[in-house]
mmCIF file of C-alpha atoms in Angstrom:
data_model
loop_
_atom_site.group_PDB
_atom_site.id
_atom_site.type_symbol
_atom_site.label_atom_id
_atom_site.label_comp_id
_atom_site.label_asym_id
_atom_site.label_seq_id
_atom_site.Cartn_x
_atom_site.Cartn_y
_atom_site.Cartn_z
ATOM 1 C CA UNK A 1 -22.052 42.877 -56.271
ATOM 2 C CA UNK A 2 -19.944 43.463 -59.184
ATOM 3 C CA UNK A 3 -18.868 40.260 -61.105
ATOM 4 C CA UNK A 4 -14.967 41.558 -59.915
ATOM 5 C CA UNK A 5 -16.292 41.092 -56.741
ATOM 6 C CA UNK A 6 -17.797 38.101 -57.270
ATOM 7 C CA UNK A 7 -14.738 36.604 -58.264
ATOM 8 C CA UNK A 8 -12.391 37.763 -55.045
ATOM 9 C CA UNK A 9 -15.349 36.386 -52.906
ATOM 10 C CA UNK A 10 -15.053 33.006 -54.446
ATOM 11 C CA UNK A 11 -11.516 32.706 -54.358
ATOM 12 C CA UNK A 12 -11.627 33.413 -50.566
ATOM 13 C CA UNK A 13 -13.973 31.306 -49.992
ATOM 14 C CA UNK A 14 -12.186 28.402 -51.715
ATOM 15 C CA UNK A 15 -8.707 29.031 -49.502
ATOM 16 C CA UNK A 16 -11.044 28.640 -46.340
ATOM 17 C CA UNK A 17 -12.234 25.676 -47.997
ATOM 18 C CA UNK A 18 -8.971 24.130 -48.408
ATOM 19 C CA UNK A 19 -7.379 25.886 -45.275
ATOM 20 C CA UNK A 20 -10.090 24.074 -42.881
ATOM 21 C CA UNK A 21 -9.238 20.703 -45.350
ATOM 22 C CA UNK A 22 -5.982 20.596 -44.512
ATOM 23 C CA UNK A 23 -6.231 21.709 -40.898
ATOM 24 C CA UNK A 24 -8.693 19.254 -40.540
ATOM 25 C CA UNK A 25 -6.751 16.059 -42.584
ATOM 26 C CA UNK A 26 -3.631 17.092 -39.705
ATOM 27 C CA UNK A 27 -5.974 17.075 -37.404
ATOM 28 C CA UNK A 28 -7.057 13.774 -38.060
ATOM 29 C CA UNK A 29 -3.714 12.699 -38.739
ATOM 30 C CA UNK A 30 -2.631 13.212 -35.688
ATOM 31 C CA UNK A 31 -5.350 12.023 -33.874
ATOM 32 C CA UNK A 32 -4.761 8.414 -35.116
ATOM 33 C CA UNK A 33 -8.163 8.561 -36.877
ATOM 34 C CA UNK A 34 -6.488 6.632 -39.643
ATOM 35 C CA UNK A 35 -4.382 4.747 -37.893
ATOM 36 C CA UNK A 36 -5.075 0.741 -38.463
ATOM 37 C CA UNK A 37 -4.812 -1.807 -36.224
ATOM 38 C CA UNK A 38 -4.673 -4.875 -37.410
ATOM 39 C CA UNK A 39 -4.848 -6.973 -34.667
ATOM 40 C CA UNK A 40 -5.043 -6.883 -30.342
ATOM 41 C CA UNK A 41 -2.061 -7.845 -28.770
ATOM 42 C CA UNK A 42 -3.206 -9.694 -25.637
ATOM 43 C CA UNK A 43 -2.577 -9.858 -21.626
ATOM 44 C CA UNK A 44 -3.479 -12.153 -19.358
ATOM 45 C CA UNK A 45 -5.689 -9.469 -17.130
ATOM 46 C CA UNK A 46 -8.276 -9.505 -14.048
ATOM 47 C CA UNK A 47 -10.713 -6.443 -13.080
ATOM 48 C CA UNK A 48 -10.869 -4.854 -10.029
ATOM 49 C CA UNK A 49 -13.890 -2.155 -9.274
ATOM 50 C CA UNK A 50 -12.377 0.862 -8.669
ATOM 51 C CA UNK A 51 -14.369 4.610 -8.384
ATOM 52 C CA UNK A 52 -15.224 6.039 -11.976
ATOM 53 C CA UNK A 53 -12.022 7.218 -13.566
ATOM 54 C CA UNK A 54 -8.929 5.566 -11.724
ATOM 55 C CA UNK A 55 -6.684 7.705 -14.306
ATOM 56 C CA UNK A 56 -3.402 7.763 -12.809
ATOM 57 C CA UNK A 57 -1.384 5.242 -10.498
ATOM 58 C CA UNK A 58 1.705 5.183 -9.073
ATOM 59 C CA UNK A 59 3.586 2.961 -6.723
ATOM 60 C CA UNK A 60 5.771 2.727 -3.928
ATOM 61 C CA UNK A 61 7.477 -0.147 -4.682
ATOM 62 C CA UNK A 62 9.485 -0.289 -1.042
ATOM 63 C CA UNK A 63 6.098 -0.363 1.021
ATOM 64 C CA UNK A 64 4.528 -2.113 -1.551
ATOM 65 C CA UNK A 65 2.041 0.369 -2.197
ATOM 66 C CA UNK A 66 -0.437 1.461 -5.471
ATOM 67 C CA UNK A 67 -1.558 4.642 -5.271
ATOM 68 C CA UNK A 68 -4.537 5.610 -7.601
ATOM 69 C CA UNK A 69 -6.428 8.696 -8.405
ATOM 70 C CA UNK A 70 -9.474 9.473 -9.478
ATOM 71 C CA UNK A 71 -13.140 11.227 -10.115
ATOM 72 C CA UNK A 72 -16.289 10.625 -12.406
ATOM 73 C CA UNK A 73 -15.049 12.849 -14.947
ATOM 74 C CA UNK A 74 -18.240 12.220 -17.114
ATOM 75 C CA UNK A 75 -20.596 13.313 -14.773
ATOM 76 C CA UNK A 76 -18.632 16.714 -14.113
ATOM 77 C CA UNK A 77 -18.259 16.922 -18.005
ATOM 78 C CA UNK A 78 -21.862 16.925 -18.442
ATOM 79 C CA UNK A 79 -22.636 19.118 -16.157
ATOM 80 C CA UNK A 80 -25.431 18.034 -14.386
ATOM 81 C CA UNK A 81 -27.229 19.478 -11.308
ATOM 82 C CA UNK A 82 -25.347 19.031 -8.667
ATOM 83 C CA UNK A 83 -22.124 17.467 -10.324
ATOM 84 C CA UNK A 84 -20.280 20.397 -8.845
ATOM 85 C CA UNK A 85 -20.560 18.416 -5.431
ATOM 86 C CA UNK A 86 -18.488 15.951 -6.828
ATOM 87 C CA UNK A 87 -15.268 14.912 -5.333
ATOM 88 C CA UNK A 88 -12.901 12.621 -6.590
ATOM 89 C CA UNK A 89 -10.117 10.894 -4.188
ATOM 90 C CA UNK A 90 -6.662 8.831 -3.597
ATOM 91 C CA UNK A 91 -6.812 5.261 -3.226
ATOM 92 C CA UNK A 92 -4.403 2.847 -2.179
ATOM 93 C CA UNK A 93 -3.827 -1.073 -3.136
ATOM 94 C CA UNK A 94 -2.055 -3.180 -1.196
ATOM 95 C CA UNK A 95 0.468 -5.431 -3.035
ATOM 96 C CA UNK A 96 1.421 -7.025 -0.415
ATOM 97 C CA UNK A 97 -1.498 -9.097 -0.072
ATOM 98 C CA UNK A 98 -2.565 -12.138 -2.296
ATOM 99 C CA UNK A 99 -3.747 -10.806 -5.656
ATOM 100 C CA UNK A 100 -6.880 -11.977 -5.698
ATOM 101 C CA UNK A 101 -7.699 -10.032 -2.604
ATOM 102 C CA UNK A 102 -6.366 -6.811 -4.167
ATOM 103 C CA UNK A 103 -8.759 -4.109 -3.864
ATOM 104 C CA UNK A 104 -8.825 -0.149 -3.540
ATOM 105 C CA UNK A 105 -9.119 1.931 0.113
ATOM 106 C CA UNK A 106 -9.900 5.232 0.213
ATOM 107 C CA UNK A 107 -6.947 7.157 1.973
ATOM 108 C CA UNK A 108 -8.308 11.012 1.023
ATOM 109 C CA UNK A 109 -8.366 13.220 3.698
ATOM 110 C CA UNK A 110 -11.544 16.075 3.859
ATOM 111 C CA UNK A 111 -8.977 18.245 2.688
ATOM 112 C CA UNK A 112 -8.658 20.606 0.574
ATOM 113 C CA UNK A 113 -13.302 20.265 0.169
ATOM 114 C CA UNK A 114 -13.240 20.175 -3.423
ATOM 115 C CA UNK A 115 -10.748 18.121 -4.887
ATOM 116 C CA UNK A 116 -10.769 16.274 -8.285
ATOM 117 C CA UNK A 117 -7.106 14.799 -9.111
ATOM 118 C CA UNK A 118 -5.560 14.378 -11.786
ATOM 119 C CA UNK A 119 -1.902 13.296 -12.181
ATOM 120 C CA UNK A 120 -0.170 12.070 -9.130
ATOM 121 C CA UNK A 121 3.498 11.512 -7.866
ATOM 122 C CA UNK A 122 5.051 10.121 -5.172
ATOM 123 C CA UNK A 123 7.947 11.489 -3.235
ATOM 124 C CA UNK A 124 10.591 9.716 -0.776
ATOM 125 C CA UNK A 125 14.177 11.165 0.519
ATOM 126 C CA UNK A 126 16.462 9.563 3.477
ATOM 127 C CA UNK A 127 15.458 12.541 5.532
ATOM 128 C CA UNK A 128 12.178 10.940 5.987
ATOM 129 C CA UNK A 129 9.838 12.322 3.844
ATOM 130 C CA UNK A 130 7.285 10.972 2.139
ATOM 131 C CA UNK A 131 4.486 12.614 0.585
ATOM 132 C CA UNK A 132 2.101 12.563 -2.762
ATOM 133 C CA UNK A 133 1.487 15.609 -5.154
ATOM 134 C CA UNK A 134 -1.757 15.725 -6.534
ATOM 135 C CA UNK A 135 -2.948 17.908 -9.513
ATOM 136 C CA UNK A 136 -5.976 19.294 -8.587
ATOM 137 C CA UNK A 137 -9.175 20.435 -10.622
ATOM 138 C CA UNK A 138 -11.603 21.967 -7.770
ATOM 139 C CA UNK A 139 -14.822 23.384 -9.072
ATOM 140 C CA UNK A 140 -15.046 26.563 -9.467
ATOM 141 C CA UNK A 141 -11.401 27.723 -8.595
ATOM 142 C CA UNK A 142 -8.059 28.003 -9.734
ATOM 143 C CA UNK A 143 -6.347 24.660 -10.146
ATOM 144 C CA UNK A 144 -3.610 23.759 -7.386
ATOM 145 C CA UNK A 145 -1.003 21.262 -6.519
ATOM 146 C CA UNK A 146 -2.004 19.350 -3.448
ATOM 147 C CA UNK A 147 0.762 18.586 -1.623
ATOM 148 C CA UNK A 148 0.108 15.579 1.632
ATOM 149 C CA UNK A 149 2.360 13.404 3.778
ATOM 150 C CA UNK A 150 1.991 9.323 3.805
ATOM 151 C CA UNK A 151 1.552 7.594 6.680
ATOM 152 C CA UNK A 152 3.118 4.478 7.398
ATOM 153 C CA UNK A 153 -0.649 2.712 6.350
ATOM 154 C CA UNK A 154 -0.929 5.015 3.315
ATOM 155 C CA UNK A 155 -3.012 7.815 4.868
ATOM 156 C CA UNK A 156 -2.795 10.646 3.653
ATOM 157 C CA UNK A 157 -2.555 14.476 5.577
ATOM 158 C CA UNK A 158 -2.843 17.447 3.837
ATOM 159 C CA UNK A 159 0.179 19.475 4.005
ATOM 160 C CA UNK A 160 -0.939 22.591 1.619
ATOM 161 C CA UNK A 161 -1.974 23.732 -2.068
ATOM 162 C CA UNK A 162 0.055 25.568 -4.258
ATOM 163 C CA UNK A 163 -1.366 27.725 -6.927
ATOM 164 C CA UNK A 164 0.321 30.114 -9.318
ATOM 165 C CA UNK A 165 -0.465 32.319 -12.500
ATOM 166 C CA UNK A 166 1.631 29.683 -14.527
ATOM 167 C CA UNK A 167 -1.053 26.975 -13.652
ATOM 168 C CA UNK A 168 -3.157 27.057 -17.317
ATOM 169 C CA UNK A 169 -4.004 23.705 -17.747
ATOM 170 C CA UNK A 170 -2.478 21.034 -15.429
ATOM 171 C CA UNK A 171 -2.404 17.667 -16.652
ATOM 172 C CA UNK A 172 0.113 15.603 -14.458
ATOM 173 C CA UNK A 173 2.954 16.394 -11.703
ATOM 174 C CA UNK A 174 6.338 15.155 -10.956
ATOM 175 C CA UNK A 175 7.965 15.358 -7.548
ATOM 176 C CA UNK A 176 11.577 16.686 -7.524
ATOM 177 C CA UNK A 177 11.879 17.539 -3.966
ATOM 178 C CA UNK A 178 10.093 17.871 -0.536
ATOM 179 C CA UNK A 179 7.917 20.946 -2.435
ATOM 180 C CA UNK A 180 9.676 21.215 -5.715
ATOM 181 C CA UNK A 181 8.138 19.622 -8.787
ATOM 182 C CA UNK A 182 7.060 19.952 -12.378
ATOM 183 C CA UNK A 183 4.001 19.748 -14.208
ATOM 184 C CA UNK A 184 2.988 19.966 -17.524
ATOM 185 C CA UNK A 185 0.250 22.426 -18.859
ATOM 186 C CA UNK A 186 -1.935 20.980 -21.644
ATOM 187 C CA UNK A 187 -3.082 24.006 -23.618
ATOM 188 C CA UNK A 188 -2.096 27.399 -23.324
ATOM 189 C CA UNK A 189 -5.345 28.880 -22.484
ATOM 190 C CA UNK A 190 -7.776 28.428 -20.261
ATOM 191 C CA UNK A 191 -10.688 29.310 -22.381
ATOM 192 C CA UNK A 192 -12.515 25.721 -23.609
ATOM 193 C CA UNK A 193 -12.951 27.436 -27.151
ATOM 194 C CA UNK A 194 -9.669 28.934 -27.327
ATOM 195 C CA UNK A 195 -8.313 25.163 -26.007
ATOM 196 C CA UNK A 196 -10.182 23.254 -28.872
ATOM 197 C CA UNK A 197 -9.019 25.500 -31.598
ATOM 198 C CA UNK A 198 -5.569 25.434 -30.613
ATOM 199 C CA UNK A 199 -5.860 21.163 -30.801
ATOM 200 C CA UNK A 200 -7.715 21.389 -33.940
ATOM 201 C CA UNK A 201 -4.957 23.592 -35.086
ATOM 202 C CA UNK A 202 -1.934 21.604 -33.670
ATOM 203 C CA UNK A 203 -0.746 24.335 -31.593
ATOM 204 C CA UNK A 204 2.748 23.722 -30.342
ATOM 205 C CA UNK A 205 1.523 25.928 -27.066
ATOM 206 C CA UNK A 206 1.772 23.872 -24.165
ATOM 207 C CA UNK A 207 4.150 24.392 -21.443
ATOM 208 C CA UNK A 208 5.856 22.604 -18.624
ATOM 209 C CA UNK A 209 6.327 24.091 -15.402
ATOM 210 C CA UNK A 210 8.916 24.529 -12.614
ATOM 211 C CA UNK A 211 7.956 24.750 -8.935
ATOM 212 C CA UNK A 212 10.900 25.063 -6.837
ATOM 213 C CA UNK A 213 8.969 25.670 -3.218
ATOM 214 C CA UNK A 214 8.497 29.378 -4.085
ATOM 215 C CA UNK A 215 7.350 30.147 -7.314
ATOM 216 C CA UNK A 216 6.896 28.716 -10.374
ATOM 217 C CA UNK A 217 8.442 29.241 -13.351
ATOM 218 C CA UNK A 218 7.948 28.275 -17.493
ATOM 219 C CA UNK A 219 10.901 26.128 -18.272
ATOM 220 C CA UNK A 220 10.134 24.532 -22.042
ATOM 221 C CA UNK A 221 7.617 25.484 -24.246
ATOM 222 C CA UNK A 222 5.965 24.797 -27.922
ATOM 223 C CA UNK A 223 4.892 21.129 -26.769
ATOM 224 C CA UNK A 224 2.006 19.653 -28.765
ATOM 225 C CA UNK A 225 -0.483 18.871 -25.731
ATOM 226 C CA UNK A 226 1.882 17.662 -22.623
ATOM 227 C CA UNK A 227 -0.039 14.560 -21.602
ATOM 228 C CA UNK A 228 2.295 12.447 -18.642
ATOM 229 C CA UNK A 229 5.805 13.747 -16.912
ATOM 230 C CA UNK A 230 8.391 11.493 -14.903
ATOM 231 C CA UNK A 231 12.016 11.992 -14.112
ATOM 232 C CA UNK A 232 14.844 9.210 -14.100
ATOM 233 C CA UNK A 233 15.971 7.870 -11.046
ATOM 234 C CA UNK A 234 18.956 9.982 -10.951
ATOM 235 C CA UNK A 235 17.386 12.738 -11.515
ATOM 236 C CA UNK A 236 18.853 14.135 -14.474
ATOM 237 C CA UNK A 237 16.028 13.622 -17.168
ATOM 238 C CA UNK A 238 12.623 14.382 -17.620
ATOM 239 C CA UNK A 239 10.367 13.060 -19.740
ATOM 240 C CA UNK A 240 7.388 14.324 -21.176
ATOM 241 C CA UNK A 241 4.583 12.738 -23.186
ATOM 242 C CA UNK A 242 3.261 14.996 -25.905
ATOM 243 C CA UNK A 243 0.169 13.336 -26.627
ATOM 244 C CA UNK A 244 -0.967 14.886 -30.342
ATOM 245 C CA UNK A 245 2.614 14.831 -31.593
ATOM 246 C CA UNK A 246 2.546 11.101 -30.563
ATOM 247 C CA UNK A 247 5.860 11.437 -29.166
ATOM 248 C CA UNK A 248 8.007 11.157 -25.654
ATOM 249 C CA UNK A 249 10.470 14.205 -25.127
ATOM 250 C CA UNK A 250 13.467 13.827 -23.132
ATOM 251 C CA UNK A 251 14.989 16.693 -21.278
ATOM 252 C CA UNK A 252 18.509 16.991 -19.427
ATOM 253 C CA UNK A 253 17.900 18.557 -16.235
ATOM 254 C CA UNK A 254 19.698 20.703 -14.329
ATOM 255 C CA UNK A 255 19.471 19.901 -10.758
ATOM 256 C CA UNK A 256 20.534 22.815 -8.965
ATOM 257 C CA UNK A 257 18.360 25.347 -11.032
ATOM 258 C CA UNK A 258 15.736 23.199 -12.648
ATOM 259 C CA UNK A 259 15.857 24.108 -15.780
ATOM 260 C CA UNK A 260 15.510 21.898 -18.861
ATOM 261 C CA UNK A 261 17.350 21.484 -22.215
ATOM 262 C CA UNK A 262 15.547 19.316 -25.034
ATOM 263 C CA UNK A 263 17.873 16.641 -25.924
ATOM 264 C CA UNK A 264 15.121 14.906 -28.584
ATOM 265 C CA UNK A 265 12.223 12.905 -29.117
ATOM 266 C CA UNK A 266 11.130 8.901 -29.660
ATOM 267 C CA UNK A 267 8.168 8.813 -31.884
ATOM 268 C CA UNK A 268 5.715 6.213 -31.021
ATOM 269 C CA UNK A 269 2.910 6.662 -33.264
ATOM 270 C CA UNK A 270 0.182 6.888 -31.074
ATOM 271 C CA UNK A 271 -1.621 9.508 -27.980
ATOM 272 C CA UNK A 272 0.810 8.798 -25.106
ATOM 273 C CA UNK A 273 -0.817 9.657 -21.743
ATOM 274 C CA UNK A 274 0.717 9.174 -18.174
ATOM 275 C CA UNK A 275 4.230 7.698 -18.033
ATOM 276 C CA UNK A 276 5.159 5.229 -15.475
ATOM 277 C CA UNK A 277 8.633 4.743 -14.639
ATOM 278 C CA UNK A 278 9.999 0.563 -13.445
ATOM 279 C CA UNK A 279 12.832 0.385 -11.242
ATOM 280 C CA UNK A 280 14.672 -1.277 -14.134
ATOM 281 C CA UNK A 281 14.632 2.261 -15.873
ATOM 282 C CA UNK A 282 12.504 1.279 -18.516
ATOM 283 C CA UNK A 283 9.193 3.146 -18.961
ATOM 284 C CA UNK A 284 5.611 2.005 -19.491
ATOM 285 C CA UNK A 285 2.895 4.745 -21.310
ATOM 286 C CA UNK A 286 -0.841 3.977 -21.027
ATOM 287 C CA UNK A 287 -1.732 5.442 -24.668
ATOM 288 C CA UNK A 288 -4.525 6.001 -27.182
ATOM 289 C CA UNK A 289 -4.053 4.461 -30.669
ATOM 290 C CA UNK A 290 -7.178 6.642 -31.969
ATOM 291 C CA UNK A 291 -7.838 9.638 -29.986
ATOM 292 C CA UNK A 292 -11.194 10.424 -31.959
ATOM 293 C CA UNK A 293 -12.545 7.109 -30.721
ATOM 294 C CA UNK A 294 -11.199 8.410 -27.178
ATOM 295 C CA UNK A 295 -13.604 11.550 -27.630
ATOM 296 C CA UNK A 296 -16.557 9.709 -28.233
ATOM 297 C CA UNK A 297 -15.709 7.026 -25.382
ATOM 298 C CA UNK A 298 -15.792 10.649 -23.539
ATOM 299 C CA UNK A 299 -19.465 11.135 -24.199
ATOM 300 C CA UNK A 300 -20.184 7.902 -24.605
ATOM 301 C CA UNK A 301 -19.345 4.833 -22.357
ATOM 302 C CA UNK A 302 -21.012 2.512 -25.352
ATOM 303 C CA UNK A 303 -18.460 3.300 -27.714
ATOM 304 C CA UNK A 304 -14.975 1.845 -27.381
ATOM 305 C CA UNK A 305 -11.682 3.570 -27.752
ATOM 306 C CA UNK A 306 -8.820 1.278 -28.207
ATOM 307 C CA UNK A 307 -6.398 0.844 -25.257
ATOM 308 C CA UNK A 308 -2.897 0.682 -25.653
ATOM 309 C CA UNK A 309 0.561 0.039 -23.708
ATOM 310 C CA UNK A 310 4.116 0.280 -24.862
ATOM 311 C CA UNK A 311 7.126 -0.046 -23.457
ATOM 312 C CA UNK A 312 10.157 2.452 -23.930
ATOM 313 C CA UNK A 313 13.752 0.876 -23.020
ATOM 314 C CA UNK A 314 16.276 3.878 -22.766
ATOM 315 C CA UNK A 315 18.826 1.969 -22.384
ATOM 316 C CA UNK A 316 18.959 -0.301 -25.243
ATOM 317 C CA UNK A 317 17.044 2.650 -27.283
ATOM 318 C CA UNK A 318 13.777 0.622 -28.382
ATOM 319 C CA UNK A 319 10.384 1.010 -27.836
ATOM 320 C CA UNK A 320 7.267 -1.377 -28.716
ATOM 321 C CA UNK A 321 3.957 -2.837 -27.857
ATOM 322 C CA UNK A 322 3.002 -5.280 -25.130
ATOM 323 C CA UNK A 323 -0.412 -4.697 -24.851
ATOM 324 C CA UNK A 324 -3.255 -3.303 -27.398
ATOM 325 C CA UNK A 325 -6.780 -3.954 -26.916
ATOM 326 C CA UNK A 326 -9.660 -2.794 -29.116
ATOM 327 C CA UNK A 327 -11.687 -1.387 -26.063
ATOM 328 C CA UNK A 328 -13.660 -4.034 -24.903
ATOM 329 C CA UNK A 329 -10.777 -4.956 -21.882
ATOM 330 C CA UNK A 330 -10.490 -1.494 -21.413
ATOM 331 C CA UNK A 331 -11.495 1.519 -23.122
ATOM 332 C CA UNK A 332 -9.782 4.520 -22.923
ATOM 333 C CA UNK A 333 -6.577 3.564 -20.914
ATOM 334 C CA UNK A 334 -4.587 6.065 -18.954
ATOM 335 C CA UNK A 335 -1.474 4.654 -17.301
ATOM 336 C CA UNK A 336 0.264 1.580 -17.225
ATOM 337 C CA UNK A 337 2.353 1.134 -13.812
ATOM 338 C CA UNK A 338 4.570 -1.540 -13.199
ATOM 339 C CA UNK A 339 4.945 -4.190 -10.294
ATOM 340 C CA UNK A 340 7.340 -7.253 -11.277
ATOM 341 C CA UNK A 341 5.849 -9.657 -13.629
ATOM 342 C CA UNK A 342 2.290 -7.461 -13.794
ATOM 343 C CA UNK A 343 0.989 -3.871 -14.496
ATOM 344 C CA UNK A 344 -1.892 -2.090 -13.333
ATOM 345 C CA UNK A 345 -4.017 -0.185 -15.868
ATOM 346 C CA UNK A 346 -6.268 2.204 -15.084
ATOM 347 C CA UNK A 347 -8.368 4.618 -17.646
ATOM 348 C CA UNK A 348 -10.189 8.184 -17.794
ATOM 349 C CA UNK A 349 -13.639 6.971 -17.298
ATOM 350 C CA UNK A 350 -15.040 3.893 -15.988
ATOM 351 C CA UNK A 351 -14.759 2.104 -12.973
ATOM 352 C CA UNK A 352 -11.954 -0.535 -12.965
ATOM 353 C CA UNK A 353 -8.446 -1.359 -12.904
ATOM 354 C CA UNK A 354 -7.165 -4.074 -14.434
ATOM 355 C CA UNK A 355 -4.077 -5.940 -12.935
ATOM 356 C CA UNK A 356 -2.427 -7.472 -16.393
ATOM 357 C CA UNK A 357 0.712 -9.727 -17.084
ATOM 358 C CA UNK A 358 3.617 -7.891 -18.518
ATOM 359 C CA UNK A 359 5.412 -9.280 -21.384
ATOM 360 C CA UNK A 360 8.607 -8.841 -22.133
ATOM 361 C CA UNK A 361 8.379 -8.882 -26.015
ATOM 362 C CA UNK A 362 7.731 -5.477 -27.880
ATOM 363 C CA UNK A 363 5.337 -6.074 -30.907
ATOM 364 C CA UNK A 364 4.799 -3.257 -34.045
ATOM 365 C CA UNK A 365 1.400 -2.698 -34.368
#
């Protein structure tokens, strides 16, 4: 190779040097890798066993209900013989009783056979109806929205799935309607490789998706991973947690179509997940202040990834802290949901809930 040569070669190789750098320091960046935190912010909290991965709740706060979803997403992850078999399920608390006797029942029906949820939402009009969506990551097949009715006990009966070609990577669901909702996809491809390049990258290629009891539809785009969706009582906005870009966007909706116009984001510094929505408006977001410790909780229950909850007040247009643990109370937290004075936390991978006091001071971190 000529010494011309020679030269060209090293000069390439030098960009891919500091391409991958830089990638790699946004990367990082946005993963909270060098985030600090320099101290926990602590609840008053309780455990309750749960099934491995109790990673989304929601609750009917008329019947006094928690619903809770959830699989052993490590075992599946690691593929072991048989882990295929696996089937995750819906639980439901009952808040009605004394807390201390607050514990999970399975409410699952055998239907659809393989079913591992994901996000869930809860649905209610004065015609009657009442029924739970479920994301739904079956082995081996296309993923689906499970759609069931709730009985007056919490039962659940399933209803039907819904599948579509705009189904790439469901993360969580939002009920709109008897069998309208949205959900948001996380990546923009279902190929794993083609999924970890586009995080490593910071690929603005997620989409959320419209359902409205037909077909579904692409209605925003160029969201850094869309983690957790809800919609304000009314109606009229959705949010969406976009868990790399550390941010909440809020959309206005239009009703009658279903489409969505960005109206902005609240930065909150850290890897929102699921958003739960009190009936004072104001929103709670389980969320991960270091999402490279959260990848090594993944493959490794020893290792702690910090846990954290903020609040977001619309209204008054402020947003802190009430909660941040290290990962010893709870590692790798998912959701935060509401009930009065408490909130129930429940995480990716292990096998608890805990039912926490909720404060009504937001902290900085």
């Amino acid at each position: 190779m000529s010494r011309k040569h020679l030269t060209i070669a090293g000069f390439v190789a030098l960009a891919l040097v500091v391409i991958v750098s830089v990638l790699g320091w946004r990367f990082l960046s946005a993963a909270g890798y060098f985030t600090g935190i320099r101290q926990e912010i602590a609840a008053t909290c309780r455990a309750i066993p749960a099934v491995p991965g109790p990673e989304d709740i929601q609750i009917d706060h008329e019947r006094k209900l928690a619903f809770i979803s959830g699989y052993d997403r490590r075992a599946v992850s690691a593929g072991a013989p048989g882990s295929d078999a696996i089937r995750g399920g819906i639980y439901v608390i009952d808040l009605s009783e004394p807390q201390e006797d607050w514990s999970l029942r399975p409410v699952t029906p055998n239907v659809p056979e393989s079913f591992r949820p994901h996000g869930i939402s809860l649905y209610k009009d004065e015609n009657g109806v009442n029924r739970l969506f479920a994301v739904n990551h079956p082995a081996g097949g296309p993923e689906t929205v499970e759609i069931f009715d709730i009985e007056e006990d919490g039962t659940l009966t399933h209803v039907h799935s819904v599948t579509s070609d705009a189904f790439i990577s469901l993360n969580d669901v939002v009920a709109v309607g008897p069998e309208s909702f949205y959900a948001t996809n996380d990546h923009g491809t279902r190929n794993p490789l083609g999924q970890l390049l586009g995080d490593f990258t910071l690929m603005r290629n997620s989409t959320i998706v419209y359902f409205d009891g037909e077909k579904a539809d692409v209605v925003a785009d160029k969201v850094l991973y869309a983690n957790g969706i809800n919609v304000s009582e009314d109606g009229r906005l959705v949010y969406v947690a976009s868990a790399l870009g550390m941010s909440v966007y809020i959309y206005e909706r239009d009703i009658e179509t279903g489409k969505l116009l960005l109206q902005g984001a609240v930065r909150l510094g850290t890897g929102v997940d699921n958003i739960d929505i009190q009936p004072d408006g104001t929103l709670l977001i389980g969320a991960h202040p270091n999402i490279i410790a959260f990848l090594s909780h993944a493959s490794d229950p020893e290792k702690h990834s910090p846990s954290q909850v903020v609040r977001l007040e619309p209204k008054e247009k402020r947003a802190g802290t009430i909660y941040l643990n290290f990962g010893e109370e709870i590692s790798g937290i998912s959701v935060a949901a509401g009930y009065g004075d408490v909130m129930l936390l429940g995480q990716v991978f292990e096998p608890e809930v805990l039912v926490c006091s909720q404060s009504r001071e937001l902290r900085s971190y």
